[in-house]
mmCIF file of C-alpha atoms in Angstrom:
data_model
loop_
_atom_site.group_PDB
_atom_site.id
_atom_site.type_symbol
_atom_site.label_atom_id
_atom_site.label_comp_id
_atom_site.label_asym_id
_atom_site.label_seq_id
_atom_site.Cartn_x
_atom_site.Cartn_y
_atom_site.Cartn_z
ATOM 1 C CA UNK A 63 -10.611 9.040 11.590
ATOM 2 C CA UNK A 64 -9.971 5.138 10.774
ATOM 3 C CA UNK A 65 -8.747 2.864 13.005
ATOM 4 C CA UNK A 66 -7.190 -0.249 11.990
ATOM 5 C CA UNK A 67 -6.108 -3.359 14.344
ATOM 6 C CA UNK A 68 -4.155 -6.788 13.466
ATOM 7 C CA UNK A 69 -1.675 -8.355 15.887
ATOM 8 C CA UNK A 70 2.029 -7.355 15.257
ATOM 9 C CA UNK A 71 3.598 -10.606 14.668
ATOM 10 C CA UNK A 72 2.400 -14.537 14.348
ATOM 11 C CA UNK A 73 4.354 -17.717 14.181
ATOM 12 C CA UNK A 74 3.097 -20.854 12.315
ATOM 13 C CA UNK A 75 4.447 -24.036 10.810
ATOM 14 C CA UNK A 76 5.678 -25.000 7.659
ATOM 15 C CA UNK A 77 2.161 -26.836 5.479
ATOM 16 C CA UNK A 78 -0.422 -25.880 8.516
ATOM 17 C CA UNK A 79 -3.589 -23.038 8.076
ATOM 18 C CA UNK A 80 -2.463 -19.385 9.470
ATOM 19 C CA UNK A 81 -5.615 -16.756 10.101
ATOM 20 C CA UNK A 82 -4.321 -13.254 10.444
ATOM 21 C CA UNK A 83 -7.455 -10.834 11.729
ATOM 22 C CA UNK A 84 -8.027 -7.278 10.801
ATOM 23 C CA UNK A 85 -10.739 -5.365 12.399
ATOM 24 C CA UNK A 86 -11.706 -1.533 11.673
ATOM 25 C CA UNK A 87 -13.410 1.539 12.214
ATOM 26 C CA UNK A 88 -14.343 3.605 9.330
ATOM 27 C CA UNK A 89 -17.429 5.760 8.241
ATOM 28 C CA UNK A 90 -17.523 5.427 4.493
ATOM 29 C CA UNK A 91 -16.169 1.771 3.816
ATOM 30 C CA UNK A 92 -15.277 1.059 0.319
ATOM 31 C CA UNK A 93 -13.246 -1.658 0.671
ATOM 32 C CA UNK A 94 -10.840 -3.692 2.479
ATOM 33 C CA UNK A 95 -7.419 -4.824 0.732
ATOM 34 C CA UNK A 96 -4.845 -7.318 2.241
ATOM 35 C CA UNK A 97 -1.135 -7.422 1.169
ATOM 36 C CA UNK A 98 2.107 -9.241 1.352
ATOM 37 C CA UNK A 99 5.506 -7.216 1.891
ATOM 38 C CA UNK A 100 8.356 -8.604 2.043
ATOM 39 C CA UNK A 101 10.952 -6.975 3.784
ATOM 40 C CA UNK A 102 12.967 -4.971 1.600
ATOM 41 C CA UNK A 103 9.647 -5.174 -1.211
ATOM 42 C CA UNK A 104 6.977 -3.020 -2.428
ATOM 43 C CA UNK A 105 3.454 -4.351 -1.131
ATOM 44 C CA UNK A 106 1.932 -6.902 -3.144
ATOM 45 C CA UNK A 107 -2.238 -7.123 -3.845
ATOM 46 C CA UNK A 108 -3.422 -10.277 -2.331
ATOM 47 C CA UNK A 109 -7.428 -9.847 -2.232
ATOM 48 C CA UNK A 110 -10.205 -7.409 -2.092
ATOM 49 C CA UNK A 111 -13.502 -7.642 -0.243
ATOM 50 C CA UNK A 112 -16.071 -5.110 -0.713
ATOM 51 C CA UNK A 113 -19.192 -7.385 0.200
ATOM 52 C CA UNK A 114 -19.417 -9.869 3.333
ATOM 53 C CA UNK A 115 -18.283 -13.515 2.563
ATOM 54 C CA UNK A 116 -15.403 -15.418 1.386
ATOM 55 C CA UNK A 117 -13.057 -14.981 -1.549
ATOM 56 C CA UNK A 118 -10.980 -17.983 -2.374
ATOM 57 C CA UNK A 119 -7.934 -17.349 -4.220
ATOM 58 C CA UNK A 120 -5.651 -20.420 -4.672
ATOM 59 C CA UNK A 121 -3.998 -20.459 -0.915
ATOM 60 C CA UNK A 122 -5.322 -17.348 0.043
ATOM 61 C CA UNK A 123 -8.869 -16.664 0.903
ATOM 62 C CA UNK A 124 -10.002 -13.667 2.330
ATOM 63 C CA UNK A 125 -13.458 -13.105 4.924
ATOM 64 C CA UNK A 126 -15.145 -9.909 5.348
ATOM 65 C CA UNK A 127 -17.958 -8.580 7.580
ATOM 66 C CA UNK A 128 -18.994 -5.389 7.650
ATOM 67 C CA UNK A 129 -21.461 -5.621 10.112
ATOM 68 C CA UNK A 130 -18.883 -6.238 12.819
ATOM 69 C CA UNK A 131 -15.907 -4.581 11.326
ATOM 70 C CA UNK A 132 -14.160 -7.291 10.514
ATOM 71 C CA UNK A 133 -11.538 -9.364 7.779
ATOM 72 C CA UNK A 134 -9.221 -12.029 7.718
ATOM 73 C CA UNK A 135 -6.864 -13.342 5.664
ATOM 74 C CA UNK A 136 -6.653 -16.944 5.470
ATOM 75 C CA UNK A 137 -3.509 -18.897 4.619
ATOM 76 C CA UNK A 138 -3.329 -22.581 3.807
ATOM 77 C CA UNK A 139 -0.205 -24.819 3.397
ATOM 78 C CA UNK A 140 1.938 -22.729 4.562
ATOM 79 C CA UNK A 141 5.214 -22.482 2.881
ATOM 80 C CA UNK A 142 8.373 -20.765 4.228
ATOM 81 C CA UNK A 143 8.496 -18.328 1.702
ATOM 82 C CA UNK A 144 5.319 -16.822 3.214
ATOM 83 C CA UNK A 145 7.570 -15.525 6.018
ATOM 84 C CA UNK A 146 6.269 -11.773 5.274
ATOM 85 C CA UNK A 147 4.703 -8.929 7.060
ATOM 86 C CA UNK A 148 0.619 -9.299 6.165
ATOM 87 C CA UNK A 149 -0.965 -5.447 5.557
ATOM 88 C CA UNK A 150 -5.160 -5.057 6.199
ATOM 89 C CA UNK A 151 -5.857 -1.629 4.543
ATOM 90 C CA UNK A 152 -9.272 0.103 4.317
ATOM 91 C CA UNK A 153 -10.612 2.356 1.655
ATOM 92 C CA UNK A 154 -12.890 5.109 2.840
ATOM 93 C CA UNK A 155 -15.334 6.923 0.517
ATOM 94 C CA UNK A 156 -15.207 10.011 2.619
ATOM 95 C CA UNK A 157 -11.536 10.534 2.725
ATOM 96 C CA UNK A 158 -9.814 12.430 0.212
ATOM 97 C CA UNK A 159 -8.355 10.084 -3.003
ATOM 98 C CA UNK A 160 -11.502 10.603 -4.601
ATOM 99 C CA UNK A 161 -12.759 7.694 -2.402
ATOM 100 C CA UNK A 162 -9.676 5.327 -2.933
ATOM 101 C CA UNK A 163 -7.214 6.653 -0.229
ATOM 102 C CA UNK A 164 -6.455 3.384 1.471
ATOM 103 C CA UNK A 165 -5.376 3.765 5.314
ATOM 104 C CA UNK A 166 -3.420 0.748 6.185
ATOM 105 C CA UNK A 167 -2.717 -0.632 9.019
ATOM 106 C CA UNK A 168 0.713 -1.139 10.895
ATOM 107 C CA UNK A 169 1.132 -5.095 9.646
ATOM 108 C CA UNK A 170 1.313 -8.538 10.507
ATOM 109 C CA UNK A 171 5.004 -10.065 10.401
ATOM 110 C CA UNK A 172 4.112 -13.848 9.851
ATOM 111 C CA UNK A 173 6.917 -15.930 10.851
ATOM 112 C CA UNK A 174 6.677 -20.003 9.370
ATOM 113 C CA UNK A 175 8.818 -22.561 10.568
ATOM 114 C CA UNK A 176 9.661 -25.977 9.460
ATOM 115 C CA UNK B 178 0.749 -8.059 -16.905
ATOM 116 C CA UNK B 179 1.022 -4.767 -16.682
ATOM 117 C CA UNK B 180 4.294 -2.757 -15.218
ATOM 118 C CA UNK B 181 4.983 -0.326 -12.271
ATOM 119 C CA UNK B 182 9.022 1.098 -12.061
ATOM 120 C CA UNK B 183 9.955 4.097 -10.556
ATOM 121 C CA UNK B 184 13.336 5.451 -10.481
ATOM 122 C CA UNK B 185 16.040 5.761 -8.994
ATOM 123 C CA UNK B 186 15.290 2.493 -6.959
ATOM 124 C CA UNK B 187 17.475 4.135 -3.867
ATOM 125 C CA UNK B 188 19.502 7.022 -3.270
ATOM 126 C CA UNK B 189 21.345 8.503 -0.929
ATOM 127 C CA UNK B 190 20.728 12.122 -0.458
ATOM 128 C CA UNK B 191 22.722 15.222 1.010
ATOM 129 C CA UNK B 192 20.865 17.023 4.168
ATOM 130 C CA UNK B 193 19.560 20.277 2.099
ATOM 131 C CA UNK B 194 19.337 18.705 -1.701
ATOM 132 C CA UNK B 195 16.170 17.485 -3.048
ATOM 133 C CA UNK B 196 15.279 14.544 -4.999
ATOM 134 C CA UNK B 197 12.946 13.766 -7.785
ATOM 135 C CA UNK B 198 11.342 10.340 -8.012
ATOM 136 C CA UNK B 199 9.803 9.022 -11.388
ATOM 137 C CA UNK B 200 7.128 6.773 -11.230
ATOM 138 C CA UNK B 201 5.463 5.174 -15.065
ATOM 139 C CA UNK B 202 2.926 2.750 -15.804
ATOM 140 C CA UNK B 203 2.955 0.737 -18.984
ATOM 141 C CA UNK B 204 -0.667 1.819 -19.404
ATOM 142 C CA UNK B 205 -3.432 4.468 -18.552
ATOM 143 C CA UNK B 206 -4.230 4.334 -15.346
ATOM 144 C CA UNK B 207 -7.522 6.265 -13.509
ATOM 145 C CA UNK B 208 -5.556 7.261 -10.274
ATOM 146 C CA UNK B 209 -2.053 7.535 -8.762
ATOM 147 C CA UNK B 210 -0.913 7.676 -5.548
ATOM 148 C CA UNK B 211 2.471 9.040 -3.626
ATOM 149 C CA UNK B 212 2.758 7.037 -0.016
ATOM 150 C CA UNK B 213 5.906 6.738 1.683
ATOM 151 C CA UNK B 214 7.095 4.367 4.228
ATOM 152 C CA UNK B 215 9.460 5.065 7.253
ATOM 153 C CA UNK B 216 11.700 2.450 8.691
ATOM 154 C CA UNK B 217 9.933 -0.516 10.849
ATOM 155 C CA UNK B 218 6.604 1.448 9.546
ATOM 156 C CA UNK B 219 3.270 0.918 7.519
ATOM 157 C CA UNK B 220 2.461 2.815 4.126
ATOM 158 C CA UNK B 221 1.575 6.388 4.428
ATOM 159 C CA UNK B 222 -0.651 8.601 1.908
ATOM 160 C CA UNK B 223 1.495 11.742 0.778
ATOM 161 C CA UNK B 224 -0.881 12.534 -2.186
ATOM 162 C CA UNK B 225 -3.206 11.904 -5.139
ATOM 163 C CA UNK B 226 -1.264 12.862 -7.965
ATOM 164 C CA UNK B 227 -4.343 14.593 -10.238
ATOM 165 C CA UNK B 228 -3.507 14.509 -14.210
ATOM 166 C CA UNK B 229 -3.412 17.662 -15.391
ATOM 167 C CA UNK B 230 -4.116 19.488 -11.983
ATOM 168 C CA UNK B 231 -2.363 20.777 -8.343
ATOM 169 C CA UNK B 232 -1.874 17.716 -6.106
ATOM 170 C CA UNK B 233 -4.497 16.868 -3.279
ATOM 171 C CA UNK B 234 -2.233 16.986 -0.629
ATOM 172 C CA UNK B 235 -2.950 14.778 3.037
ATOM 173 C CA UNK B 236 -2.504 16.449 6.264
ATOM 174 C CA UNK B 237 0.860 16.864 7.523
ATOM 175 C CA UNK B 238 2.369 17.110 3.810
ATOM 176 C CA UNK B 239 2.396 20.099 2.027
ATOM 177 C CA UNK B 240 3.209 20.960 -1.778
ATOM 178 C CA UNK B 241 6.632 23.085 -0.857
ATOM 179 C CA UNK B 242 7.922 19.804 0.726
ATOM 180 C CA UNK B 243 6.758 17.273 -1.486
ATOM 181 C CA UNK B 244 5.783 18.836 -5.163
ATOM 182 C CA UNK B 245 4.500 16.599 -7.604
ATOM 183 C CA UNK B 246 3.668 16.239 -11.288
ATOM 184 C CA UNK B 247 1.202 14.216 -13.469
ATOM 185 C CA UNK B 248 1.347 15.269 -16.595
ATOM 186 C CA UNK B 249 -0.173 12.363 -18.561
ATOM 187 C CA UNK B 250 -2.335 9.111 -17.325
ATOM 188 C CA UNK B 251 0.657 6.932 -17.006
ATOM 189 C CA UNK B 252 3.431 9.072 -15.717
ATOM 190 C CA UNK B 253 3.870 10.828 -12.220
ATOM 191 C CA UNK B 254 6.946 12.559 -10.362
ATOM 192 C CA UNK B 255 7.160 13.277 -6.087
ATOM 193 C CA UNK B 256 10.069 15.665 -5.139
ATOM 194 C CA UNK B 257 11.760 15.481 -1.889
ATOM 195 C CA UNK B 258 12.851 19.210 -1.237
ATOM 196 C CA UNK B 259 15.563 20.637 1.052
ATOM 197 C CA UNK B 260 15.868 16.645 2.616
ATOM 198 C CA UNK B 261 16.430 16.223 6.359
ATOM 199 C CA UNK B 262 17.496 13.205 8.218
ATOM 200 C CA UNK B 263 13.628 12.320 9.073
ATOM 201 C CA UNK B 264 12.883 12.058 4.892
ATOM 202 C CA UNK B 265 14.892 9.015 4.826
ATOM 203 C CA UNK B 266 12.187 6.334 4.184
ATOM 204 C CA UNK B 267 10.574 4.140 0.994
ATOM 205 C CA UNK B 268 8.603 6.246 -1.963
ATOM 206 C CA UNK B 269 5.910 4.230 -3.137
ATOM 207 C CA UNK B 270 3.758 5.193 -5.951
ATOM 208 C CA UNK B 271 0.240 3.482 -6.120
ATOM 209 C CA UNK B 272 -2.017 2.933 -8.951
ATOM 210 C CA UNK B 273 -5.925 1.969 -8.799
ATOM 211 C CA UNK B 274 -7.379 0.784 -12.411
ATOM 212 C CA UNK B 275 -6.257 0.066 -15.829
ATOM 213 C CA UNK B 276 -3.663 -2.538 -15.323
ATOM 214 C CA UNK B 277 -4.031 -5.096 -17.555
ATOM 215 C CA UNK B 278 -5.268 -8.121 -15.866
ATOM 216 C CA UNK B 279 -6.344 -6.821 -12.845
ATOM 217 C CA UNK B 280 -9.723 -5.272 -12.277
ATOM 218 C CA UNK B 281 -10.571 -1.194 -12.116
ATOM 219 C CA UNK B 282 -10.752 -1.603 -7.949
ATOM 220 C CA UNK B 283 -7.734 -2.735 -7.697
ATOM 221 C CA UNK B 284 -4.797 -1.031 -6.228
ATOM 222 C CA UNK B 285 -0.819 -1.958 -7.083
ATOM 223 C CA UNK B 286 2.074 -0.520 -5.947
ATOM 224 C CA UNK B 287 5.367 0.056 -7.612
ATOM 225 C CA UNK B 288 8.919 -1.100 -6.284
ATOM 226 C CA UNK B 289 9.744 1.718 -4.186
ATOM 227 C CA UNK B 290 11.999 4.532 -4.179
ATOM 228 C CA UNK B 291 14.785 3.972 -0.461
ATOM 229 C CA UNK B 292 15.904 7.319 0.456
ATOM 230 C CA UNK B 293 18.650 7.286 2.885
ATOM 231 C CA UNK B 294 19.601 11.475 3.817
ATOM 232 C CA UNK B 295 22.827 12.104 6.045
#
Protein backbone atom coordinates (compact mmCIF):
# COMPACT_ATOMS: atom_id res chain seq x y z
CA UNK A 1 0.00 0.00 0.00
CA UNK A 2 1.00 3.91 0.05
CA UNK A 3 2.23 5.57 2.77
CA UNK A 4 2.07 9.17 3.11
CA UNK A 5 3.86 11.47 5.93
CA UNK A 6 3.63 15.44 6.64
CA UNK A 7 3.68 16.85 10.17
CA UNK A 8 0.16 17.47 11.70
CA UNK A 9 0.26 21.05 12.41
CA UNK A 10 2.87 24.19 11.81
CA UNK A 11 2.86 27.70 13.08
CA UNK A 12 4.40 30.65 11.11
CA UNK A 13 4.20 34.41 10.95
CA UNK A 14 2.26 36.74 9.18
CA UNK A 15 4.72 37.88 5.54
CA UNK A 16 7.61 35.12 6.44
CA UNK A 17 8.40 31.69 4.01
CA UNK A 18 6.48 28.41 5.47
CA UNK A 19 7.87 24.80 3.94
CA UNK A 20 5.40 22.07 4.66
CA UNK A 21 7.18 18.43 3.69
CA UNK A 22 5.48 15.44 2.29
CA UNK A 23 7.33 12.29 1.86
CA UNK A 24 5.88 8.84 0.37
CA UNK A 25 5.94 5.38 -0.44
CA UNK A 26 4.29 4.23 -3.50
CA UNK A 27 5.04 1.65 -6.35
CA UNK A 28 3.50 3.18 -9.43
CA UNK A 29 3.91 7.08 -8.88
CA UNK A 30 1.94 9.19 -11.14
CA UNK A 31 1.89 12.15 -9.45
CA UNK A 32 1.93 14.15 -6.42
CA UNK A 33 -0.90 16.92 -5.77
CA UNK A 34 -0.91 19.48 -2.85
CA UNK A 35 -4.12 21.21 -1.58
CA UNK A 36 -5.57 23.86 0.60
CA UNK A 37 -8.80 23.08 2.81
CA UNK A 38 -10.18 25.23 4.69
CA UNK A 39 -12.06 24.11 7.46
CA UNK A 40 -15.54 23.79 6.66
CA UNK A 41 -14.31 23.78 2.48
CA UNK A 42 -13.93 21.38 -0.23
CA UNK A 43 -10.07 20.89 -1.08
CA UNK A 44 -8.67 23.28 -3.37
CA UNK A 45 -5.81 22.27 -6.32
CA UNK A 46 -2.71 24.11 -5.49
CA UNK A 47 0.10 22.31 -7.74
CA UNK A 48 1.07 19.17 -9.44
CA UNK A 49 4.50 17.61 -9.81
CA UNK A 50 4.98 14.67 -11.90
CA UNK A 51 8.81 15.27 -12.74
CA UNK A 52 11.63 16.30 -10.10
CA UNK A 53 12.17 20.15 -9.76
CA UNK A 54 10.38 23.21 -8.89
CA UNK A 55 7.04 24.63 -9.97
CA UNK A 56 6.54 28.25 -9.18
CA UNK A 57 3.11 29.38 -8.99
CA UNK A 58 2.66 33.01 -7.77
CA UNK A 59 3.23 32.34 -3.76
CA UNK A 60 3.18 28.83 -4.02
CA UNK A 61 5.90 26.72 -5.42
CA UNK A 62 5.98 23.22 -5.17
CA UNK A 63 9.51 20.65 -5.10
CA UNK A 64 9.44 17.13 -6.01
CA UNK A 65 11.94 14.24 -5.93
CA UNK A 66 11.23 11.07 -6.75
CA UNK A 67 14.33 9.58 -6.14
CA UNK A 68 13.99 10.09 -2.40
CA UNK A 69 10.29 10.18 -2.05
CA UNK A 70 9.90 13.43 -1.47
CA UNK A 71 7.65 17.07 -2.00
CA UNK A 72 7.17 20.23 -0.49
CA UNK A 73 5.08 22.89 -0.69
CA UNK A 74 6.54 26.18 -0.40
CA UNK A 75 4.74 29.26 0.88
CA UNK A 76 5.97 32.82 0.65
CA UNK A 77 4.53 36.00 2.31
CA UNK A 78 2.49 34.52 4.31
CA UNK A 79 -0.85 36.00 4.80
CA UNK A 80 -3.37 35.13 7.56
CA UNK A 81 -5.82 33.90 5.36
CA UNK A 82 -3.46 30.97 4.63
CA UNK A 83 -4.43 29.67 8.09
CA UNK A 84 -5.60 26.19 6.40
CA UNK A 85 -4.95 22.55 6.70
CA UNK A 86 -2.16 21.77 3.66
CA UNK A 87 -3.11 18.05 1.92
CA UNK A 88 0.12 16.05 -0.01
CA UNK A 89 -1.78 13.37 -2.06
CA UNK A 90 -0.17 10.75 -4.36
CA UNK A 91 -1.51 9.22 -7.49
CA UNK A 92 -0.57 5.62 -8.08
CA UNK A 93 -0.72 3.98 -11.54
CA UNK A 94 -1.29 0.61 -10.03
CA UNK A 95 -4.21 1.38 -7.88
CA UNK A 96 -7.58 1.17 -9.10
CA UNK A 97 -9.06 4.82 -10.67
CA UNK A 98 -7.73 3.82 -13.82
CA UNK A 99 -4.37 5.18 -12.50
CA UNK A 100 -5.78 8.50 -10.95
CA UNK A 101 -6.97 7.27 -7.45
CA UNK A 102 -5.17 9.82 -5.34
CA UNK A 103 -4.34 8.55 -1.63
CA UNK A 104 -3.94 11.57 0.47
CA UNK A 105 -2.47 12.06 3.30
CA UNK A 106 -3.88 13.05 6.84
CA UNK A 107 -2.90 17.08 6.42
CA UNK A 108 -0.99 19.87 7.53
CA UNK A 109 -3.05 22.51 9.70
CA UNK A 110 -0.85 25.70 9.07
CA UNK A 111 -1.47 28.15 11.68
CA UNK A 112 -0.05 32.14 10.70
CA UNK A 113 0.14 34.71 13.13
CA UNK A 114 0.62 38.36 13.02
CA UNK B 1 -13.74 28.55 -15.14
CA UNK B 2 -15.41 25.69 -15.10
CA UNK B 3 -18.10 24.56 -12.20
CA UNK B 4 -18.38 21.68 -9.62
CA UNK B 5 -21.95 21.75 -7.26
CA UNK B 6 -23.36 18.94 -5.76
CA UNK B 7 -26.48 18.90 -3.88
CA UNK B 8 -27.93 19.06 -1.14
CA UNK B 9 -24.86 20.97 0.37
CA UNK B 10 -25.80 19.24 4.00
CA UNK B 11 -28.40 17.21 5.39
CA UNK B 12 -29.36 15.76 8.23
CA UNK B 13 -30.41 12.22 7.93
CA UNK B 14 -32.67 9.69 10.00
CA UNK B 15 -30.66 6.41 11.34
CA UNK B 16 -32.21 3.81 8.62
CA UNK B 17 -33.09 6.40 5.54
CA UNK B 18 -30.80 6.83 2.73
CA UNK B 19 -29.66 9.75 0.89
CA UNK B 20 -28.88 10.57 -2.64
CA UNK B 21 -26.16 13.10 -3.45
CA UNK B 22 -25.99 14.86 -6.96
CA UNK B 23 -22.86 15.85 -8.17
CA UNK B 24 -22.67 17.98 -12.11
CA UNK B 25 -19.98 19.47 -13.95
CA UNK B 26 -20.55 22.32 -16.34
CA UNK B 27 -18.58 20.27 -18.86
CA UNK B 28 -17.38 16.70 -19.99
CA UNK B 29 -15.21 15.46 -17.83
CA UNK B 30 -12.82 12.01 -18.40
CA UNK B 31 -13.23 10.72 -14.73
CA UNK B 32 -15.24 11.18 -11.51
CA UNK B 33 -14.64 10.36 -8.25
CA UNK B 34 -16.89 9.68 -4.86
CA UNK B 35 -14.45 10.31 -1.58
CA UNK B 36 -15.84 11.08 1.63
CA UNK B 37 -14.39 12.70 4.60
CA UNK B 38 -15.05 11.88 8.36
CA UNK B 39 -14.78 14.46 11.05
CA UNK B 40 -11.04 15.71 12.05
CA UNK B 41 -10.12 13.28 8.90
CA UNK B 42 -8.35 13.28 5.38
CA UNK B 43 -10.26 12.49 1.99
CA UNK B 44 -11.16 8.96 1.41
CA UNK B 45 -11.75 7.11 -2.11
CA UNK B 46 -15.37 5.49 -2.08
CA UNK B 47 -15.39 4.98 -5.93
CA UNK B 48 -14.76 5.73 -9.61
CA UNK B 49 -17.99 6.52 -10.88
CA UNK B 50 -17.60 4.71 -14.65
CA UNK B 51 -20.06 6.42 -17.39
CA UNK B 52 -22.19 4.09 -18.58
CA UNK B 53 -20.92 1.10 -16.37
CA UNK B 54 -21.12 -0.66 -12.52
CA UNK B 55 -18.97 1.43 -10.14
CA UNK B 56 -15.28 0.31 -9.28
CA UNK B 57 -15.77 0.09 -5.83
CA UNK B 58 -12.45 0.53 -3.06
CA UNK B 59 -12.06 -1.88 -0.33
CA UNK B 60 -14.16 -1.50 2.59
CA UNK B 61 -17.15 0.06 0.41
CA UNK B 62 -19.43 -1.94 -1.28
CA UNK B 63 -22.24 -1.12 -3.99
CA UNK B 64 -25.36 -2.11 -1.46
CA UNK B 65 -24.00 0.67 0.86
CA UNK B 66 -22.98 3.23 -1.39
CA UNK B 67 -24.74 2.77 -5.08
CA UNK B 68 -23.87 5.12 -7.60
CA UNK B 69 -24.82 6.39 -11.05
CA UNK B 70 -23.06 8.05 -14.06
CA UNK B 71 -25.15 8.24 -16.61
CA UNK B 72 -23.56 10.93 -18.83
CA UNK B 73 -19.83 12.61 -18.78
CA UNK B 74 -20.86 15.44 -16.60
CA UNK B 75 -23.33 14.09 -14.15
CA UNK B 76 -22.84 11.51 -11.21
CA UNK B 77 -25.07 10.43 -8.08
CA UNK B 78 -23.55 8.43 -4.55
CA UNK B 79 -26.40 7.02 -2.31
CA UNK B 80 -26.03 6.67 1.32
CA UNK B 81 -28.30 3.56 2.15
CA UNK B 82 -29.92 2.47 5.44
CA UNK B 83 -27.50 5.54 7.24
CA UNK B 84 -25.95 4.83 10.65
CA UNK B 85 -24.43 7.21 13.04
CA UNK B 86 -20.73 6.36 11.59
CA UNK B 87 -22.03 7.75 7.78
CA UNK B 88 -22.10 11.13 9.15
CA UNK B 89 -19.12 12.76 7.31
CA UNK B 90 -18.39 15.20 3.99
CA UNK B 91 -19.32 13.68 0.26
CA UNK B 92 -16.92 14.91 -2.06
CA UNK B 93 -17.11 14.28 -5.67
CA UNK B 94 -13.77 14.62 -7.68
CA UNK B 95 -13.17 15.28 -11.23
CA UNK B 96 -9.74 14.72 -13.27
CA UNK B 97 -9.80 16.48 -16.94
CA UNK B 98 -11.91 18.66 -19.01
CA UNK B 99 -12.35 21.66 -16.88
CA UNK B 100 -11.92 24.53 -18.68
CA UNK B 101 -8.76 26.17 -17.75
CA UNK B 102 -7.15 23.64 -16.03
CA UNK B 103 -5.12 20.93 -17.64
CA UNK B 104 -6.35 17.01 -18.36
CA UNK B 105 -4.06 15.89 -15.04
CA UNK B 106 -5.64 17.84 -13.00
CA UNK B 107 -7.93 16.86 -10.26
CA UNK B 108 -10.85 19.34 -8.59
CA UNK B 109 -13.14 18.70 -6.13
CA UNK B 110 -16.64 19.89 -5.65
CA UNK B 111 -18.10 21.68 -2.42
CA UNK B 112 -19.07 18.79 -0.49
CA UNK B 113 -22.07 17.10 0.56
CA UNK B 114 -22.12 17.30 5.24
CA UNK B 115 -24.11 14.44 6.33
CA UNK B 116 -24.98 14.60 9.89
CA UNK B 117 -27.24 10.94 10.82
CA UNK B 118 -28.88 10.75 14.43
Amino acid sequence: GQNIDQPTEMTATEGAIVQINCTYQTSGFNGLFWYQQHAGEAPTFLSYNVLDGLEEKGRFSSFLSRSKGYSYLLLKELQMKDSASYLCAVRDWELTGGGNKLTFGTGTQLKVEL
Amino acid sequence: SAVISQKPSRDICQRGTSLTIQCQVDSQVTMMFWYRQQPGQSLTLIATANQGSEATYESGFVIDKFPISRPNLTFSTLTVSNMSPEDSSIYLCSVVGGLAGGHSYEQYFGPGTRLTVT
